[in-house]
PDB file of C-alpha atoms in Angstrom:
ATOM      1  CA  UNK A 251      91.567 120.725  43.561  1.00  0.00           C
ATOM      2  CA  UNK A 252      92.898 122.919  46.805  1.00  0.00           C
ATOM      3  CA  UNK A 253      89.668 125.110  46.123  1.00  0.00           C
ATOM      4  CA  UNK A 254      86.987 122.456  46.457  1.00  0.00           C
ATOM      5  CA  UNK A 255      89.117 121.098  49.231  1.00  0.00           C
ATOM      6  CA  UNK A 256      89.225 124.506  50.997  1.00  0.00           C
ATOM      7  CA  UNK A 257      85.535 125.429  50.441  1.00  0.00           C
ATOM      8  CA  UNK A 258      84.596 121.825  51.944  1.00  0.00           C
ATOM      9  CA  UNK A 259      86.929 122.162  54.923  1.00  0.00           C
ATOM     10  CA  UNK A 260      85.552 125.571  55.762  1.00  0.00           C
ATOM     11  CA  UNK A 261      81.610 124.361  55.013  1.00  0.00           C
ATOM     12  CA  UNK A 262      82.392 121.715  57.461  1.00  0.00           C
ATOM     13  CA  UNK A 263      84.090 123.481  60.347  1.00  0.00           C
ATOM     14  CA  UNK A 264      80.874 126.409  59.763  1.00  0.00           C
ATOM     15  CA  UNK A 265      78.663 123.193  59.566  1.00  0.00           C
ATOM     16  CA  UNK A 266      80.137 121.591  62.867  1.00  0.00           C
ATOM     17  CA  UNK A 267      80.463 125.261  65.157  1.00  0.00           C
ATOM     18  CA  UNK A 268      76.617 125.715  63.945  1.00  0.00           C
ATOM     19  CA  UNK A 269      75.315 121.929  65.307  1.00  0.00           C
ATOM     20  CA  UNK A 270      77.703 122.369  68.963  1.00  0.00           C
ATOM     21  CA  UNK A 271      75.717 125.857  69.418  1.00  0.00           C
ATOM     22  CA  UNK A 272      71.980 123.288  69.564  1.00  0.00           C
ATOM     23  CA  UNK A 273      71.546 123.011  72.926  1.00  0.00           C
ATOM     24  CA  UNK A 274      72.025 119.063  74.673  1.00  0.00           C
ATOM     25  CA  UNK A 275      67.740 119.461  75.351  1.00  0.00           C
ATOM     26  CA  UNK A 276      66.873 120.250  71.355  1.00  0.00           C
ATOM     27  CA  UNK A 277      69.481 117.183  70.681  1.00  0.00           C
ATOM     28  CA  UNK A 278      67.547 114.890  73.278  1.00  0.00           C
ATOM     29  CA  UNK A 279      64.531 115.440  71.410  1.00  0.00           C
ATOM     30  CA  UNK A 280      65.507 114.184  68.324  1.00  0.00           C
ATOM     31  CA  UNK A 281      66.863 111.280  70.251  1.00  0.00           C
ATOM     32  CA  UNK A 282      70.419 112.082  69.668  1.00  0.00           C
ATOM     33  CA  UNK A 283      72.818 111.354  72.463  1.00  0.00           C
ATOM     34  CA  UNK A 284      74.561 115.481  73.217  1.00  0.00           C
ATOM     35  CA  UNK A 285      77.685 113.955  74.449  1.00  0.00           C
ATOM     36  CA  UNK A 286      78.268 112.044  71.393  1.00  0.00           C
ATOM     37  CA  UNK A 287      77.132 114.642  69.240  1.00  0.00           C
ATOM     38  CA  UNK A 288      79.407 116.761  70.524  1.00  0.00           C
ATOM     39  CA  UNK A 289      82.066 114.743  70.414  1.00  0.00           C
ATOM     40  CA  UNK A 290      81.808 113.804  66.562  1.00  0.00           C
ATOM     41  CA  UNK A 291      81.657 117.498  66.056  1.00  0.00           C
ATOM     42  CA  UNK A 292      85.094 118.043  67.355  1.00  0.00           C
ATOM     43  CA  UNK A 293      86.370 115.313  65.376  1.00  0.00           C
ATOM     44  CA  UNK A 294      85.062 116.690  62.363  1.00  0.00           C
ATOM     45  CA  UNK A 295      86.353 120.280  63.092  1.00  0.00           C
ATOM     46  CA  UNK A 296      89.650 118.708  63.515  1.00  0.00           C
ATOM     47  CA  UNK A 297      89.811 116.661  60.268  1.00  0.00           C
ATOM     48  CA  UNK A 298      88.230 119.395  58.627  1.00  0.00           C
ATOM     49  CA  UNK A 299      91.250 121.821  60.045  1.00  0.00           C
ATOM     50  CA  UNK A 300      93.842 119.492  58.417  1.00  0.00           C
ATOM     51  CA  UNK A 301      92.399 119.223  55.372  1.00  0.00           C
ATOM     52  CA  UNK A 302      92.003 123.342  54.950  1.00  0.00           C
ATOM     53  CA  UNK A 303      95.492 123.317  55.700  1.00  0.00           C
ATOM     54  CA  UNK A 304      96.944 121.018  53.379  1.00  0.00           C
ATOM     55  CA  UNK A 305      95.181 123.404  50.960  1.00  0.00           C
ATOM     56  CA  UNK A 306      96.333 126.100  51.920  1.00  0.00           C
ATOM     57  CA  UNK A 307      99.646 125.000  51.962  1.00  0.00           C
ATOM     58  CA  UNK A 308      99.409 123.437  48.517  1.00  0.00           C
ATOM     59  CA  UNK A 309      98.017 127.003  47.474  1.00  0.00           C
ATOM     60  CA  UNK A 310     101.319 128.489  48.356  1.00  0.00           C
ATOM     61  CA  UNK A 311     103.030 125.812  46.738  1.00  0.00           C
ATOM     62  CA  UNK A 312     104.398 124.109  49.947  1.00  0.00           C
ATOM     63  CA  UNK A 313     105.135 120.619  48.765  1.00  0.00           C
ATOM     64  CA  UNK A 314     102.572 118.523  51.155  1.00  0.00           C
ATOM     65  CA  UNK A 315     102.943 115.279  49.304  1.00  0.00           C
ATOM     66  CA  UNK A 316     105.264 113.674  51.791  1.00  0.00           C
ATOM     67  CA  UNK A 317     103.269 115.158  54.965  1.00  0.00           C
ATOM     68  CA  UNK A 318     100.689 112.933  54.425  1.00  0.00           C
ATOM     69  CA  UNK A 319     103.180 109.735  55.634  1.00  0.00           C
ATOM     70  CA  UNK A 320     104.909 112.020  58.342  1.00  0.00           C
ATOM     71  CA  UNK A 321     101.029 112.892  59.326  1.00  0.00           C
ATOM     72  CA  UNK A 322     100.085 109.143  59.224  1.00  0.00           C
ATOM     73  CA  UNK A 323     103.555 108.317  61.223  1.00  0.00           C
ATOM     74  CA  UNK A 324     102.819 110.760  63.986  1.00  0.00           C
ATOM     75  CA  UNK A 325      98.969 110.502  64.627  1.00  0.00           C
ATOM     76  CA  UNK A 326      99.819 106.075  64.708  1.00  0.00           C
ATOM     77  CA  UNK A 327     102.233 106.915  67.376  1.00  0.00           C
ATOM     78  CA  UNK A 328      99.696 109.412  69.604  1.00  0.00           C
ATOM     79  CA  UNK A 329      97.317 106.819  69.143  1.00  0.00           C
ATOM     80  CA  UNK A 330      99.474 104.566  70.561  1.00  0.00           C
ATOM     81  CA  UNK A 331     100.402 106.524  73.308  1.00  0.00           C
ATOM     82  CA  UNK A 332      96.853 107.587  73.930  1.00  0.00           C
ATOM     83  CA  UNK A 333      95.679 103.812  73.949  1.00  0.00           C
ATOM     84  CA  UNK A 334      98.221 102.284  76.404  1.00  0.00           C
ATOM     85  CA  UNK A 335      95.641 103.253  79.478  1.00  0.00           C
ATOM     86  CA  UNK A 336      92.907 101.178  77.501  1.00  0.00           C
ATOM     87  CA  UNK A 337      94.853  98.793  76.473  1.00  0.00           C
ATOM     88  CA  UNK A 338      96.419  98.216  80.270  1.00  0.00           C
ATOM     89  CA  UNK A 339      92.584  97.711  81.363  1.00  0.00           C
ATOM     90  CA  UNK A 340      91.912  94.911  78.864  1.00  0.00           C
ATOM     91  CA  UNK A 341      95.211  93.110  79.894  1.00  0.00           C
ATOM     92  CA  UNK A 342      94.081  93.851  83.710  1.00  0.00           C
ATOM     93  CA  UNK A 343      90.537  92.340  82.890  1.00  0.00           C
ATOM     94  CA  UNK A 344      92.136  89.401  81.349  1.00  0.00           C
ATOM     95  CA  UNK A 345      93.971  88.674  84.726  1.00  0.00           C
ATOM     96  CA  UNK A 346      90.955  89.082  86.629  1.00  0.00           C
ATOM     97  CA  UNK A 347      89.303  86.651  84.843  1.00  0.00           C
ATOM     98  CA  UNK A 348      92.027  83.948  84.921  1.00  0.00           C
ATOM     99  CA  UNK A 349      93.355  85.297  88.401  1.00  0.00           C
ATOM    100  CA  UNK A 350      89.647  85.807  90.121  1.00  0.00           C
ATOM    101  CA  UNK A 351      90.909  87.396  92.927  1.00  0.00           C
ATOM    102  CA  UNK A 352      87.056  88.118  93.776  1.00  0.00           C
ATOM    103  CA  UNK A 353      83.930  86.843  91.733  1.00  0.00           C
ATOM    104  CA  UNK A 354      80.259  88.812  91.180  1.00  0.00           C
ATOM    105  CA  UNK A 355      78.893  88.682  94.616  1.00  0.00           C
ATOM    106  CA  UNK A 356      82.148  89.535  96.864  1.00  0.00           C
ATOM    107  CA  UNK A 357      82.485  92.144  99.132  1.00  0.00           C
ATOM    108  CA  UNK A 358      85.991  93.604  98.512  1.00  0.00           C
ATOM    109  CA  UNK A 359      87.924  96.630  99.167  1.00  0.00           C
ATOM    110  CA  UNK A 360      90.000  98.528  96.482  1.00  0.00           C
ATOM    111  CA  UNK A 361      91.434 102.178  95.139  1.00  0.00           C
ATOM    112  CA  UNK A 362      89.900 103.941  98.011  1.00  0.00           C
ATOM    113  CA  UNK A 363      86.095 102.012  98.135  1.00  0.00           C
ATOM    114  CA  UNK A 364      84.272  99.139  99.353  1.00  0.00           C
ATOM    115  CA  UNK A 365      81.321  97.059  98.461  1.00  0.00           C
ATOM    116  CA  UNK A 366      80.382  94.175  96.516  1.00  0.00           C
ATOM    117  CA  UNK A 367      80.854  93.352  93.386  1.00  0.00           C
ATOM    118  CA  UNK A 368      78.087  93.446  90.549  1.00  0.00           C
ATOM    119  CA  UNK A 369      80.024  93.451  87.408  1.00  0.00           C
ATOM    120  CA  UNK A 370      82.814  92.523  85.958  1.00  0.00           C
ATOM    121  CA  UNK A 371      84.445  93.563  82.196  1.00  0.00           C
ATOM    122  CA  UNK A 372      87.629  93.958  80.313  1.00  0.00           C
ATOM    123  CA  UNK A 373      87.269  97.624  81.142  1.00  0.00           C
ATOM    124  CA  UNK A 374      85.703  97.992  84.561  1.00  0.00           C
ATOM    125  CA  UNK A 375      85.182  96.824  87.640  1.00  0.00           C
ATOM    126  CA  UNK A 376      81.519  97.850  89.113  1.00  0.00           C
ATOM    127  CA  UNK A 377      80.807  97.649  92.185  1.00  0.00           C
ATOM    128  CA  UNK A 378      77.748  99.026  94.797  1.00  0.00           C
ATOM    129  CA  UNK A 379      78.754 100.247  98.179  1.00  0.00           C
ATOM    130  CA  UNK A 380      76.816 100.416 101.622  1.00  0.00           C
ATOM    131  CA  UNK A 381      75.072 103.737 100.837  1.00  0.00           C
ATOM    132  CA  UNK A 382      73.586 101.914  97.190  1.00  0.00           C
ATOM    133  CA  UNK A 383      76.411 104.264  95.053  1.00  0.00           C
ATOM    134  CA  UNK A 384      77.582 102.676  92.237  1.00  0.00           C
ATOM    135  CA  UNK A 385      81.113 102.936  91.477  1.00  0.00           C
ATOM    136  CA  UNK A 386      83.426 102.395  88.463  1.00  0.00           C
ATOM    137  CA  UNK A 387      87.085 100.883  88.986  1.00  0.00           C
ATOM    138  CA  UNK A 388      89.291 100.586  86.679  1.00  0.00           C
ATOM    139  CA  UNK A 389      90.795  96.825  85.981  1.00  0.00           C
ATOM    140  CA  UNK A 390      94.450  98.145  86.205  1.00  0.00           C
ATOM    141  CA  UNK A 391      93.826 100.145  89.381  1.00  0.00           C
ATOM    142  CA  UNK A 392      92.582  96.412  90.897  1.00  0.00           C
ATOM    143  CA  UNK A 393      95.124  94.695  89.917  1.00  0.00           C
ATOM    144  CA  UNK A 394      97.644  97.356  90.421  1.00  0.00           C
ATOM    145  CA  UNK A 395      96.890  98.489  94.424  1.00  0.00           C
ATOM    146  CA  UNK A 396      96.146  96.386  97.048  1.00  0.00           C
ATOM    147  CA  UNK A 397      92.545  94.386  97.540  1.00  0.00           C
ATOM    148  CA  UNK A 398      90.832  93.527 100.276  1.00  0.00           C
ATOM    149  CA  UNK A 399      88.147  90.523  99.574  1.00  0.00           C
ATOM    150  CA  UNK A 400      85.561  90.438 102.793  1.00  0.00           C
ATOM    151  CA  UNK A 401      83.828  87.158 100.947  1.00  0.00           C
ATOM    152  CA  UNK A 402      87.314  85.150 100.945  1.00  0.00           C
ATOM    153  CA  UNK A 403      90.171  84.443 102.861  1.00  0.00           C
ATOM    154  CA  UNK A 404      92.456  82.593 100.358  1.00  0.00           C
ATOM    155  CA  UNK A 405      93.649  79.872 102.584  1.00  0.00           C
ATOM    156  CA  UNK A 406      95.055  76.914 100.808  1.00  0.00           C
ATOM    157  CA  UNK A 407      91.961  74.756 102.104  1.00  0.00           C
ATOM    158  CA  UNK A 408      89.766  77.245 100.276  1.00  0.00           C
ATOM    159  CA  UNK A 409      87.260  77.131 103.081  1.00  0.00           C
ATOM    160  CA  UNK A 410      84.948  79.885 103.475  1.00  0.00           C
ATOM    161  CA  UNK A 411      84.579  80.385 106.920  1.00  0.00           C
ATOM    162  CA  UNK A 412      86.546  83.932 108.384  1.00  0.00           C
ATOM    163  CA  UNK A 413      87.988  84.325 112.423  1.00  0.00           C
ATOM    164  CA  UNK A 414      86.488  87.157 113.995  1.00  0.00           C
ATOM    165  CA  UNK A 415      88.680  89.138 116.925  1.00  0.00           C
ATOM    166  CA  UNK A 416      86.106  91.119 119.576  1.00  0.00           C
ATOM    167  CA  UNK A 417      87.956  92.958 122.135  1.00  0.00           C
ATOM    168  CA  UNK A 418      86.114  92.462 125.504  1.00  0.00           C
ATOM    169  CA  UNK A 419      87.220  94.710 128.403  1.00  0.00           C
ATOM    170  CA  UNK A 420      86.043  93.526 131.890  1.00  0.00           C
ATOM    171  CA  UNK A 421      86.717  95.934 134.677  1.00  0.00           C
ATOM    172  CA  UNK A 422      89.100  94.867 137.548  1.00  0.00           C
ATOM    173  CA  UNK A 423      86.642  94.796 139.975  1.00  0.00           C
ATOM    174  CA  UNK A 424      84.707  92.428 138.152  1.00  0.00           C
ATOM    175  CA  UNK A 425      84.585  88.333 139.533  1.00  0.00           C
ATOM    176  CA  UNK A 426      87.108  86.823 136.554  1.00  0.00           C
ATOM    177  CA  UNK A 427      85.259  83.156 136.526  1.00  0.00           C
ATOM    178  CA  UNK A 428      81.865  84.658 136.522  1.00  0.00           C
ATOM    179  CA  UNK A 429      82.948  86.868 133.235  1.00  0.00           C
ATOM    180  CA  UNK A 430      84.571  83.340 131.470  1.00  0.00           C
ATOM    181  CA  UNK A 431      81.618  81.865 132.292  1.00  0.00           C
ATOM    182  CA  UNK A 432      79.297  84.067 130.668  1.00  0.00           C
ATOM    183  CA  UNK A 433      81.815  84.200 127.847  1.00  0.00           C
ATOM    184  CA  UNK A 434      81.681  80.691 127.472  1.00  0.00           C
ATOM    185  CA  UNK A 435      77.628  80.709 127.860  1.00  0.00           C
ATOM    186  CA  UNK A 436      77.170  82.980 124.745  1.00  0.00           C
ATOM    187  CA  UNK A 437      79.749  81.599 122.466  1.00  0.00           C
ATOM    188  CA  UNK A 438      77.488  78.189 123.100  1.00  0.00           C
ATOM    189  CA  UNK A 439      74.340  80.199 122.486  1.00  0.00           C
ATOM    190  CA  UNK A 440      76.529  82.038 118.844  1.00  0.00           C
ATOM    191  CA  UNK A 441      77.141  78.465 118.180  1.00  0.00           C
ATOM    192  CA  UNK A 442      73.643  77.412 118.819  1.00  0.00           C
ATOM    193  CA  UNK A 443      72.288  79.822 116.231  1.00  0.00           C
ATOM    194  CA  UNK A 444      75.440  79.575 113.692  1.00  0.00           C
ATOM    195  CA  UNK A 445      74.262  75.666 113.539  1.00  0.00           C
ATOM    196  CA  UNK A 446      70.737  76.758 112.688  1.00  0.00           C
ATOM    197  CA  UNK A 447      71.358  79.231 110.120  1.00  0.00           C
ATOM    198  CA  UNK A 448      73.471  76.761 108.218  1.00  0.00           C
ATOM    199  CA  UNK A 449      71.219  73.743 108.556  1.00  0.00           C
ATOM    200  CA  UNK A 450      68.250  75.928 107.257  1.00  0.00           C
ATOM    201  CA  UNK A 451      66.781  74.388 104.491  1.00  0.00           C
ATOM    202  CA  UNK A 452      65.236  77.407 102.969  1.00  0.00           C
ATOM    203  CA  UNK A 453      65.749  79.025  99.165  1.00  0.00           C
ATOM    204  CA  UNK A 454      67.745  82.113  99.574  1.00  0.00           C
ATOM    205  CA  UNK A 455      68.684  84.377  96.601  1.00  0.00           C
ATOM    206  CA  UNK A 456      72.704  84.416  95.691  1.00  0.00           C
ATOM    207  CA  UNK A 457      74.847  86.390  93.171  1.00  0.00           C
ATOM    208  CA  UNK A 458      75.434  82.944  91.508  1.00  0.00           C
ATOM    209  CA  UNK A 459      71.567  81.789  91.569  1.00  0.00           C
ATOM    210  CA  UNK A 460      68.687  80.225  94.542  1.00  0.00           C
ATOM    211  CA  UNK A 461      70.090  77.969  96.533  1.00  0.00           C
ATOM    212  CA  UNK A 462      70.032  77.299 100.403  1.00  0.00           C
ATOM    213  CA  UNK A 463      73.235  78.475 102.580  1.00  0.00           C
ATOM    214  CA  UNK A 464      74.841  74.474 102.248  1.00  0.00           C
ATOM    215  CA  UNK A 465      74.395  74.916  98.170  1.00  0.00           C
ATOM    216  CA  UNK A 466      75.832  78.060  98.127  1.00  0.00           C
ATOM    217  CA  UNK A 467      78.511  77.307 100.049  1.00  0.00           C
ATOM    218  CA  UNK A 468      78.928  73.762  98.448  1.00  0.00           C
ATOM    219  CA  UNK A 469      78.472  75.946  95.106  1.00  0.00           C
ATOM    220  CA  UNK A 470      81.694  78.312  95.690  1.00  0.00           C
ATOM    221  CA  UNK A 471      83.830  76.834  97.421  1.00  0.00           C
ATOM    222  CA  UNK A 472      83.335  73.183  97.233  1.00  0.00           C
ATOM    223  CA  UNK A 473      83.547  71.856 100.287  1.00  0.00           C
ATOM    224  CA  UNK A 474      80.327  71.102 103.184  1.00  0.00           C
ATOM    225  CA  UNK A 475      79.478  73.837 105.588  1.00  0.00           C
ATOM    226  CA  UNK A 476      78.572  71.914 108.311  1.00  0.00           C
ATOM    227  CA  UNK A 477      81.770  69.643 108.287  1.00  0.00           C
ATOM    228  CA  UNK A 478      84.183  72.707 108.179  1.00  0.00           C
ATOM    229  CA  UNK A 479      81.632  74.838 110.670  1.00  0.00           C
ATOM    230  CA  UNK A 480      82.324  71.073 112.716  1.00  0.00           C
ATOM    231  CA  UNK A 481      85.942  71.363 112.214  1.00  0.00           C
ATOM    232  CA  UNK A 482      86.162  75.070 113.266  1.00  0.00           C
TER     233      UNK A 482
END
């Protein structure tokens, strides 16, 4: 038995050492993926290293019988190991999707980047910055760190309007009431055009479908624009 064992172990590792030697270009055209291939290959190296030396060792008379469970013990408990990372993502992904600290469509800030939010998995979180770079996150690394969400600002009223702070520096020679007064003249005029923006009527496209600014605002967070842009 050891000697079909041993010549099938060695064809194998000769087979695999042959196919990783194909360059990733001769692979593409036969519409095989490189990285996988190459990755199977080590895999089968490794079984194939295991098995050649259980039969060697039963060749010697080394008593391998009981190896197998100690083997079977050891590689459950690497695997283990190895999968707690995964397996922290999927319960991370989980609490995103119960928690939804941030939705498809949000702007946030987290582990180092910002941008908004295109996709969300048990695995991942993808999102596209500013420059158009698309960037992986990993679920526990959001829910781990801290995360900044642009599109909401978690008040209990769940309104979606955000406070802006401008620092405006007026020299001291400057006439104080003619400087409020202009103040005062372009926050009417920001007011002005805030009011027509949000009364426009028009289709716009949204993460969450076509709707006009009141709909999409009615849409996520439930409440009317114009009342809470009134109320602000």
């Amino acid at each position: 038995e050891w000697p079909v064992q041993s010549v099938s172990a060695v064809a194998m590792i000769a087979a695999a050492v042959q196919v990783n030697k194909i360059s990733a270009t001769t692979l593409e055209n036969f519409r095989l993926d490189a990285t996988y291939v190459r990755f199977a290959m080590s895999f089968l190296q490794l079984g194939a290293t295991f098995v050649l030396g259980f039969a060697i060792a039963r060749f010697c008379g080394v008593p391998v019988d009981n190896l197998w469970g100690q083997m079977l013990t050891s590689a459950s408990v690497v695997i283990g190991l190895a999968s707690q990372n995964t397996l922290s993502n999927v319960a991370a992904g989980a609490q995103l999707v119960f928690a939804r600290p941030f939705e498809v469509g949000d702007f946030i800030s987290v582990g180092g980047f910002s941008g908004t939010v295109t996709d969300i998995d048990f695995f991942h979180v993808r999102i596209t910055t500013l420059l158009n770079e698309g960037v992986n996150i990993p679920n526990n690394i959001a829910v781990g760190g801290a995360l900044v969400n642009h599109s909401e600002n978690y008040e209990f009223a769940n309104t979606g309007l955000r406070s802006e702070m401008i620092d405006l520096r007026i020299p001291v020679t400057a006439d104080l009431e003619k400087a409020i007064e202009a103040l005062e003249k372009a926050a009417k005029m920001t007011d002005a055009h805030i009011f027509k923006l949000n009364g426009d009527d028009g289709m716009q496209t949204f993460p969450n479908g076509t709707h006009t600014l009141k709909g999409y605002y009615k849409c996520k967070y439930g409440r009317d624009l114009i009342e809470d842009q009134n109320a602000s």
